[in-house]
């Protein structure tokens, strides 16, 4: 890592004001995703908790992020890592109490960090009071109308109502003892809510106000594109299992898939925006919507959520031309919608980018995980080098960046978790074909050794691999060139350099190189080619790997001051 004078990078007049009152604080914020059960365990039960997060907030402040987003911490059976919520307005007792949440939020705010919570409106847990009521109340009842219950097909109703498939594998319908079926786009323990039911809408308004009143600054909206479905009778079959996946959206005229990205879903978010705007500063939100670009940014319009995750970037691989096209398109889409762009390389659902970016193009991540990360073998050092370059590229882009816990340590995917420890429902639901997402959810290493590498005193709910301590915060803190120090420096510099929300590409670059200027002060160059290239003009502010005799080696990003 190379860091030189930062004196010339004093804040400009248009540097975003990240103080608590700026209504646009999120537009270019860096948001750190905490997966609570894997972050830090204060009570030694092997499961991360809210007090653990509070104790470690100084790590986030020192890193220089603007906000933290917490994946669900609500009471849950953990059938899907907490995305199966029993009660939207409480804390899982294993993770703490509402008082612990308030203490965590107060400490975050004291440190200048905003707090974003995860909202899961597409489905509840099957343990939610409403679902228990629905089962007890029987067919045709008002309680069943909050969910999507239907009679089955076949002579005795023994066949599911449609051929819709669950994202996690198998039919999206589950039969209950009285013979009816209910819809679950995810696990059977996650029954889908019926958003045509006014009680459902009203209850989520109450939940939003509940957390806004507790001081949360924003929401991440889970599966935002699936809430509203075409439930008119008769329900339509799709005709082929793969048409149930978001990847098939391109095969449908916009808004015509029976359960993804229907036009009417936007009414829900326009309604929520009215609530967000009653607070000062207005609350913000980001949609998790696996929908192609121009349709995706509709969720981010100013009268809706403000932002939507840009998964095309995450799926763009390590290819200069492809990434440039995705970046240009994403910025144009965001601009057209009046939103700010978003970038993300890792999260709790995908293979960590320190491993993913060196999988040969076309590798099926599920097959790779099934091989225990051995076919093909991945060069960890090459992966880390590429990940660092990708991160500096991401952090130079206009808009906001979402960073997933542990990527600041350069953590690779733990691809060789033994199958008997897997917790992700995907493993069972696919009949042991897909191992699922546990490999990116392994509890964080904080110290070089000791029980669970400082995660807690009582072990870790997923086993950490030997040598994990080498990635720990303790091992990297203050160490020049470490990934942790690279992130810290990059975030500090970025905050000073930010100016406007546009970039200007240079076309006069060698093949496989991306180069753009942010305003007239800051230039980013990434070498995605296999050969060393000359550096353009500019003062080196930071580079993701040591420069090669003043030239830019493969898989390296450099930030230049102009
Ligand atoms: C989202 C979450 C994922 C979860 C799913 C169902 O995609 O990110 O972790 O399994 O929704 O709630």
Coordinates of C-alpha atoms and ligand atoms in Angstrom, one line a residue, residues 80 83 123 168 186 190 220 222-223 288 348-349 437 441, ligand 1:
X80 CA -33.2 -18.8 7.6
X83 CA -34.9 -13.7 8.0
X123 CA -42.9 -13.3 4.7
X168 CA -34.3 -22.3 -1.9
X186 CA -38.3 -19.1 0.6
X190 CA -41.3 -18.5 5.9
X220 CA -32.9 -2.3 4.3
X222 CA -35.7 -7.6 2.2
X223 CA -36.9 -9.0 -1.1
X288 CA -33.0 -5.6 -2.0
X348 CA -24.3 -12.5 3.6
X349 CA -25.9 -14.2 0.6
X437 CA -24.4 -19.3 2.3
X441 CA -21.3 -16.1 7.7
Ligands
LIG1 C1 -33.0 -12.0 1.3 C2 -31.9 -12.1 2.3 C3 -31.6 -13.6 2.5 C4 -32.9 -14.3 2.9 C5 -34.0 -14.0 1.9 C6 -35.3 -14.4 2.5 O1 -32.5 -12.4 0.0 O2 -30.8 -11.4 2.0 O3 -30.6 -13.8 3.4 O4 -32.6 -15.7 2.9 O5 -34.1 -12.7 1.6 O6 -35.7 -13.6 3.5

